[in-house]
Coordinates of C-alpha atoms in Angstrom, one line a residue:
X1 CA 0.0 0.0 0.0
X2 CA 2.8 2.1 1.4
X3 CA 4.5 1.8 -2.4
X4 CA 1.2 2.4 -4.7
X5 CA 1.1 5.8 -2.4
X6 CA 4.6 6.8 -3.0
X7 CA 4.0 5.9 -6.7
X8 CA 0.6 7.8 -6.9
X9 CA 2.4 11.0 -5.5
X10 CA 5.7 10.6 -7.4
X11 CA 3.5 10.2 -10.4
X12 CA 0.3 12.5 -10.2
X13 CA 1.6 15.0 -7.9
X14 CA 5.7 15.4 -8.3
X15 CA 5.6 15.1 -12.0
X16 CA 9.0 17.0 -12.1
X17 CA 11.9 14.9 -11.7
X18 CA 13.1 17.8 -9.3
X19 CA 9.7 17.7 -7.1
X20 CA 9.8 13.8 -7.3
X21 CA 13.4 13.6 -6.3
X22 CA 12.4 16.1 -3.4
X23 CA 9.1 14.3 -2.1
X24 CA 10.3 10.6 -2.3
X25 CA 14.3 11.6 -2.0
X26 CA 16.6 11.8 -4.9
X27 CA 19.0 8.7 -3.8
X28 CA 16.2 6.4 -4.1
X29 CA 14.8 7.7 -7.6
X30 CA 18.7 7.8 -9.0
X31 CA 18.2 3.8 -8.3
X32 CA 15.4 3.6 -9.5
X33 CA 12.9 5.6 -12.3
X34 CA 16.1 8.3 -13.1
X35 CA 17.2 5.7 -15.7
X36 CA 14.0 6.9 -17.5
X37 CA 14.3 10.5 -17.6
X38 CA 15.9 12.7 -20.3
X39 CA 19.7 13.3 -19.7
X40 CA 19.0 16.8 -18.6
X41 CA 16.9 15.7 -16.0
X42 CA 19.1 12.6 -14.6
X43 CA 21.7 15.2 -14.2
X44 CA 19.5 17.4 -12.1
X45 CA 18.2 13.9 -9.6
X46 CA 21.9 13.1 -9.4
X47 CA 23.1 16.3 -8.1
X48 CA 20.4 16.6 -5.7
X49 CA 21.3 13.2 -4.4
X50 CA 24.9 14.4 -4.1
X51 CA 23.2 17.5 -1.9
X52 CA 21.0 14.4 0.1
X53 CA 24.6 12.7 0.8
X54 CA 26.0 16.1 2.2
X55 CA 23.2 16.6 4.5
X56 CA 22.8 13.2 6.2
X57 CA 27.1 13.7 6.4
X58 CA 26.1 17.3 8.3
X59 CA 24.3 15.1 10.6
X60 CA 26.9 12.4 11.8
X61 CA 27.9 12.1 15.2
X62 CA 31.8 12.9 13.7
X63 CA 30.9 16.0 12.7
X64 CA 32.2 19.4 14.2
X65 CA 30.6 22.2 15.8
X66 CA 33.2 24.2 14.8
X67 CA 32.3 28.3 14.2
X68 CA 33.6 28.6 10.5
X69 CA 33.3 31.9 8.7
X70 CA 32.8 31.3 5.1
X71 CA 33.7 34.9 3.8
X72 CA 36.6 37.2 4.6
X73 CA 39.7 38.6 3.6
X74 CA 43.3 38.9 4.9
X75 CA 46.1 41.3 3.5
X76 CA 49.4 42.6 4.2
X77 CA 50.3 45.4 6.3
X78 CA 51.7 48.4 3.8
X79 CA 54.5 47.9 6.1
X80 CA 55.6 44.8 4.3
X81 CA 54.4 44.6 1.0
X82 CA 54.1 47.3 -2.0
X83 CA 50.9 47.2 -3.4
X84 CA 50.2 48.3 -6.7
X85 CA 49.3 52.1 -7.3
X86 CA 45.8 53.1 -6.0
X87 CA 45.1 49.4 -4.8
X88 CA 46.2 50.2 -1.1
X89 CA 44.2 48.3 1.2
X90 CA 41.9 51.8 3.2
X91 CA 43.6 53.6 5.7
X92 CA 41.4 52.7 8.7
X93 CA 42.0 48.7 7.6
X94 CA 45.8 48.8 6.6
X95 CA 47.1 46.8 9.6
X96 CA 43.7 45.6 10.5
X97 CA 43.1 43.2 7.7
X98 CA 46.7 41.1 8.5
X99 CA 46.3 37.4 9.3
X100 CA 47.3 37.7 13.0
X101 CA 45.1 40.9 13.5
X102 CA 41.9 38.6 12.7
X103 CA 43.2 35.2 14.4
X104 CA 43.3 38.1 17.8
X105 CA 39.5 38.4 16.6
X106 CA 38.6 34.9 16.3
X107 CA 39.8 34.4 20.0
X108 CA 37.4 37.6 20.8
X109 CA 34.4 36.5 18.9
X110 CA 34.6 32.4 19.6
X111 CA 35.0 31.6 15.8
X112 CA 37.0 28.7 15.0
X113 CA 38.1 29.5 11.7
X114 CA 37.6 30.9 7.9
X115 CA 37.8 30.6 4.1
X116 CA 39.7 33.3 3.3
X117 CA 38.8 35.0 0.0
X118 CA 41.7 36.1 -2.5
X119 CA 41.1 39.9 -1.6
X120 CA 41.0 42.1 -4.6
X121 CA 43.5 44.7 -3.5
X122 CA 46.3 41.7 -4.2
X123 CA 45.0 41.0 -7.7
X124 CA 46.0 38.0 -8.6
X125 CA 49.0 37.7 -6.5
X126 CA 48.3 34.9 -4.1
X127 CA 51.8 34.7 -2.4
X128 CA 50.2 36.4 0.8
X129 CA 47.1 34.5 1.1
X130 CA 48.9 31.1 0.4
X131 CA 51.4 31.2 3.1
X132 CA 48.8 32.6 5.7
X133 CA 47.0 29.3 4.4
X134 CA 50.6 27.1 4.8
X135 CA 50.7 28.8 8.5
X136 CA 47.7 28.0 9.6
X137 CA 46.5 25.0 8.1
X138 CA 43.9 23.9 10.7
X139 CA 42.7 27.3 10.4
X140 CA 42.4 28.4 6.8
X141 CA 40.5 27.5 3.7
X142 CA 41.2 29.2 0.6
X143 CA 39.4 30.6 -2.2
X144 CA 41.6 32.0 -5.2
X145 CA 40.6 34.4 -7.5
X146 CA 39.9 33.7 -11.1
X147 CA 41.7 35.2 -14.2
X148 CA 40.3 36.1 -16.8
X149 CA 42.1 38.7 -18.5
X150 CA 43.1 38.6 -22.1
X151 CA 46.1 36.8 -22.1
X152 CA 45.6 36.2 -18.4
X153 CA 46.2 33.4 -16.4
X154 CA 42.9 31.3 -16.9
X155 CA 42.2 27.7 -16.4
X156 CA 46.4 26.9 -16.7
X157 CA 46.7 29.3 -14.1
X158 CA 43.9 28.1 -11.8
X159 CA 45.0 24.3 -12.2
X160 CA 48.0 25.4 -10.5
X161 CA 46.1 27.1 -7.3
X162 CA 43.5 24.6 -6.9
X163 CA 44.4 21.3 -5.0
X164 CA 45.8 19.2 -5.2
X165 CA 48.4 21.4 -6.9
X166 CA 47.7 24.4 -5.3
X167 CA 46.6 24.9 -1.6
X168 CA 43.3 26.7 -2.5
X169 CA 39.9 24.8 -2.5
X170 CA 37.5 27.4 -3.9
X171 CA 38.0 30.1 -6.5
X172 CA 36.1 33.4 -7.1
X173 CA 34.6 34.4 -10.5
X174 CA 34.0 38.2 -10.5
X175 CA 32.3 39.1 -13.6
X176 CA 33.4 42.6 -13.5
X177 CA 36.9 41.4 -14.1
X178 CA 36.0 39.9 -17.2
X179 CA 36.7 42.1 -20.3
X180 CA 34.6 44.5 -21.7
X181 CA 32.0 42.9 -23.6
X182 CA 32.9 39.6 -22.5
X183 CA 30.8 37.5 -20.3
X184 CA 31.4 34.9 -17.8
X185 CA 30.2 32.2 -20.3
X186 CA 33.2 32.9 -22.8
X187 CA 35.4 29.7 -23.8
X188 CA 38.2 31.1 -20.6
X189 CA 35.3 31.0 -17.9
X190 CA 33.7 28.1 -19.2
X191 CA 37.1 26.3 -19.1
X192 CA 37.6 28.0 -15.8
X193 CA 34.3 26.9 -14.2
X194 CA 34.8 23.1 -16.2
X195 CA 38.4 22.8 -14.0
X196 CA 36.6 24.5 -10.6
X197 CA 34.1 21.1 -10.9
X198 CA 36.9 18.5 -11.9
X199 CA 39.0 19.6 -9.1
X200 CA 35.8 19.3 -6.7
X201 CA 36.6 23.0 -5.9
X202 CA 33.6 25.3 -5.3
X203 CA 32.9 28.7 -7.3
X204 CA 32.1 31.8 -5.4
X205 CA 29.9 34.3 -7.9
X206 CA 30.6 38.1 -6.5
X207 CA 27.6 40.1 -8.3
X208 CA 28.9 43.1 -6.5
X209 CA 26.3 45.5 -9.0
X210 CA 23.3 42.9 -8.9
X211 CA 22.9 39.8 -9.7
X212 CA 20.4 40.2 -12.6
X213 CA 23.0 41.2 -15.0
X214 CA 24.8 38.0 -14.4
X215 CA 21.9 35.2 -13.6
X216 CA 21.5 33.7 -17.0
X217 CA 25.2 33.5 -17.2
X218 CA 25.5 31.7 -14.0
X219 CA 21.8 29.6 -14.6
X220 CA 23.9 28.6 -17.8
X221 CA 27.4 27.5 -16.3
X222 CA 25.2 25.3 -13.9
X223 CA 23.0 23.4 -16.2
X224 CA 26.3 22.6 -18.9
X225 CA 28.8 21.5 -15.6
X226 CA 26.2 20.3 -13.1
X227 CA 29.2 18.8 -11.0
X228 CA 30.8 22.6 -10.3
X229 CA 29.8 23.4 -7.1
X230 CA 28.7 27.0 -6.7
X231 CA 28.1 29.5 -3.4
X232 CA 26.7 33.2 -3.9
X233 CA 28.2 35.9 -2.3
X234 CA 26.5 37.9 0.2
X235 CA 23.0 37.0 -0.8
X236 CA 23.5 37.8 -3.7
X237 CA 24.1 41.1 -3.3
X238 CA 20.4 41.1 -2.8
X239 CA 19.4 43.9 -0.3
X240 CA 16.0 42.9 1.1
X241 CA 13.2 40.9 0.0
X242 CA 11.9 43.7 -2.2
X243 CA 14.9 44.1 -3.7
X244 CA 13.6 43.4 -8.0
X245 CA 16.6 40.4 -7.4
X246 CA 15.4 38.8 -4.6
X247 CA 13.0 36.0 -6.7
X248 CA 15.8 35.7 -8.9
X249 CA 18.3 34.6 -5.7
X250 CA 15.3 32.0 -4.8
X251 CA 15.3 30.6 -8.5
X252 CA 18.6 29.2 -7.6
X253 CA 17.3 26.8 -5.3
X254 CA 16.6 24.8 -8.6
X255 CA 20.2 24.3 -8.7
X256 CA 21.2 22.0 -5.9
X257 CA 24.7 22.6 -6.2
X258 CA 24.5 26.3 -5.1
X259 CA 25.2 27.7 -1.3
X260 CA 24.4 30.9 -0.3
X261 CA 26.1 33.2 1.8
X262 CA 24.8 35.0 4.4
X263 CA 27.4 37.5 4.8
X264 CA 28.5 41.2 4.6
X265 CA 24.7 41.9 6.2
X266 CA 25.8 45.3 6.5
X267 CA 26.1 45.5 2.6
X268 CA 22.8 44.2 2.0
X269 CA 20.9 45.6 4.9
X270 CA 17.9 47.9 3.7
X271 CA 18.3 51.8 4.5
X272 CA 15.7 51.1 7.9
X273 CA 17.7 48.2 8.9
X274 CA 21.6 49.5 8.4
X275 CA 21.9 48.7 12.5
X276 CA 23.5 45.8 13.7
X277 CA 21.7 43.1 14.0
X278 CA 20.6 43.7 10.4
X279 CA 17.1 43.0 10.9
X280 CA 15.5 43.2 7.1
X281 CA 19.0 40.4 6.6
X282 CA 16.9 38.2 9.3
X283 CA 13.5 38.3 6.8
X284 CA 15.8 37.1 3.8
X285 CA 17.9 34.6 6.2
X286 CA 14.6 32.8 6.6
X287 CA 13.7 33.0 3.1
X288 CA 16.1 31.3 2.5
X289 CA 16.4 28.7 4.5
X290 CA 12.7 27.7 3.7
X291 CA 13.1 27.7 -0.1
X292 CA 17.0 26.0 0.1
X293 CA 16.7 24.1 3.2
X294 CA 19.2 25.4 6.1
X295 CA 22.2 22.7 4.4
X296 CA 22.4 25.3 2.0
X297 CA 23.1 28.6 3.4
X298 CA 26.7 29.4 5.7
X299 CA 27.4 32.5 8.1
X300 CA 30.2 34.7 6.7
X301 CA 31.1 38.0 7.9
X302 CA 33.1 40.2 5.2
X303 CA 36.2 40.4 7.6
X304 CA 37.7 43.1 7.5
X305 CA 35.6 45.4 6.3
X306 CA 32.8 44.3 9.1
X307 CA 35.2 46.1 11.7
X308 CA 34.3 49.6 10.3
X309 CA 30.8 48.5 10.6
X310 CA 29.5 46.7 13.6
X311 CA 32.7 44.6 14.1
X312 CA 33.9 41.5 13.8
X313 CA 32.3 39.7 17.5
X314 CA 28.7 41.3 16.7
X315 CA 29.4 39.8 13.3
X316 CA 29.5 36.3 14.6
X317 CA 26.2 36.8 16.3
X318 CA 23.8 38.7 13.3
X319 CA 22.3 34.7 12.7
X320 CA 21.3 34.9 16.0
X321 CA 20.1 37.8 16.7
X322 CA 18.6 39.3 13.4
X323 CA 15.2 37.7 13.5
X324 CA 15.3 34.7 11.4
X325 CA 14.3 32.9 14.5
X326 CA 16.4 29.1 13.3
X327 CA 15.7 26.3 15.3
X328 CA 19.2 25.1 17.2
X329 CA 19.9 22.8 14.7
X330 CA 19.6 24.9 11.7
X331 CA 21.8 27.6 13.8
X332 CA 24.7 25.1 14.0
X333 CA 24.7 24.4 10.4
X334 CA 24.6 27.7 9.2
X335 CA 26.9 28.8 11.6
X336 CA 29.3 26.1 10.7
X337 CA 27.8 22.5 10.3
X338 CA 28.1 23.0 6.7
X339 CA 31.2 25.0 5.5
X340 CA 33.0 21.6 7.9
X341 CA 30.5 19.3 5.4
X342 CA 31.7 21.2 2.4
X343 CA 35.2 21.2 2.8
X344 CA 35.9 17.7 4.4
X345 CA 39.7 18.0 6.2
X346 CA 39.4 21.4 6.5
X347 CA 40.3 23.3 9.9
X348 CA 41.8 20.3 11.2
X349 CA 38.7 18.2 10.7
X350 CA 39.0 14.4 9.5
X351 CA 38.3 14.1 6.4
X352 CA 36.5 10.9 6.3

């Protein structure tokens, strides 16, 4: 009986393959009716059983309860590097945004540790960020930045930085580095994104002047390399849930190979919410967890730019405190549970 009710609802009302795989679970249609969908479709159920494995992972009695921070920056003090003209870290954050200055904030704030984020101010010189990485291995995560410049580095270059080569694990595609004209779907960032998914390395999208520009681009890259994994940058650089963006964020969920971070609140925070905790971030936060499911969304906190702001140990509690209202369970995942999931071995974590 049990089975003819399953069927009846996998068949009359989940007539999707997405739906079906989410009503009945994707593992068990992948073994079973996904031999009889279009390849399109199987490549959809199969991701979304990937996504099923990470979550019952996030669940495991092994797993940490670390505080991991899945979005900030470290750079040299002026003191000790020459940056290139008129891409000098700000004034207020030249000594602030150094490696040891922020492990000083993760004793402060009780956060564990990061994945740092290539910061833009080094280009594409990732000496710094790589030996804070060496330093501190059970600390550190990394995520490079892409290149692709005309006769830039692309994919040869980022086969190099990603592991197991490299030491970095994630890589950043900002689309207003691409050339003039050029989109993020040209052959270089389709090679780019094709390497990112080979080297099971995730792709951070930075839509720092709204994501609409950029959606079909990135709605592209994830239907033609289904096995890239993908997180979105500070909600997308969505700022509220009136924001003309905000359904096109949610459309993502479609994709169950994006994350999305919930970071830099005070970037996205409407104009009657620019406060700490960020409350219009707390509306979207929940959003977002209902339309992704909470195993798809991780805290980050736009170190060090947050310190001009409301700083980095008020930072660590916006989740909290900004009205999403997340049960205790979905709190630890956000908060940590599943950048630890994402990474495996990462911060000292085994890796099993």
């Amino acid at each position: 009986h049990a089975a003819c009710v399953s069927g009846l609802r996998a068949g009359v009302l989940y007539r999707h393959p997405l739906a079906r795989a989410r009503a009945l679970g994707a593992s068990y249609l992948v073994q079973s009716v996904a031999p009889n969908y279009s390849a399109s479709e199987r490549k959809s159920v199969v991701a979304l059983a990937r996504t099923e494995r990470f979550v019952k992972a996030s669940s495991g009695t092994g797993m940490s309860k670390k505080i991991l921070d899945a979005h900030l920056h470290v750079w040299p003090s002026p003191e000790t590097y020459t940056y290139p003209e008129g891409k000098q870290p700000p004034l207020s954050l030249a000594t602030t945004g150094t490696a040891e200055s922020l492990l000083s904030q993760f004793e402060l704030a009780g956060v564990d540790g990061a994945l740092i984020v290539q910061p833009i101010n080094l280009g594409y010189d990732h000496s710094y960020v790589t030996g804070v990485i060496t330093r501190f291995p059970t600390k550190f995560v990394g995520c490079c930045l892409a290149d692709p410049s005309v006769n830039g580095g692309g994919a040869s270059a980022l086969q190099e930085l990603l592991t197991p080569t490299g030491v970095y694990r994630a890589v950043r595609f900002n689309p207003g580095l691409w050339p003039e004209g050029e989109r993020m779907t040209n052959s270089v960032g389709r090679e780019m994104f094709k390497v990112a998914g080979e080297r099971d390395a995730f792709v951070g999208f930075m839509c720092f002047h709204g994501l609409h520009p950029h959606l079909e681009d990135i709605k592209d890259l994830l239907a033609e390399f289904p096995d890239t994994r993908v997180m979105m940058d500070h909600f997308g650089f969505v700022k509220g849930t009136e924001d003309p963006n905000w359904q096109a964020l949610l459309s993502l969920h479609e994709y169950p190979q994006v994350t999305i971070k919930a970071s830099a609140q005070f970037r996205v925070a409407t104009d009657d919410a620019k406060q700490w905790p960020y409350t219009s971030t707390g509306e979207q936060l929940r959003v977002l967890v209902e339309t992704f499911g909470a195993a798809r969304i991780v805290w980050g906190s736009d170190f060090p730019y947050v310190t001009l702001e409301c700083g980095y140990d008020k930072s660590a509690a916006i989740v909290k405190e900004c009205g999403a209202n997340l049960t205790d369970e979905q709190l630890e995942l956000v908060m940590g549970g599943n950048l630890g999931r994402m990474f495996p071995g990462g911060w000292g974590d085994d890796a099993s």
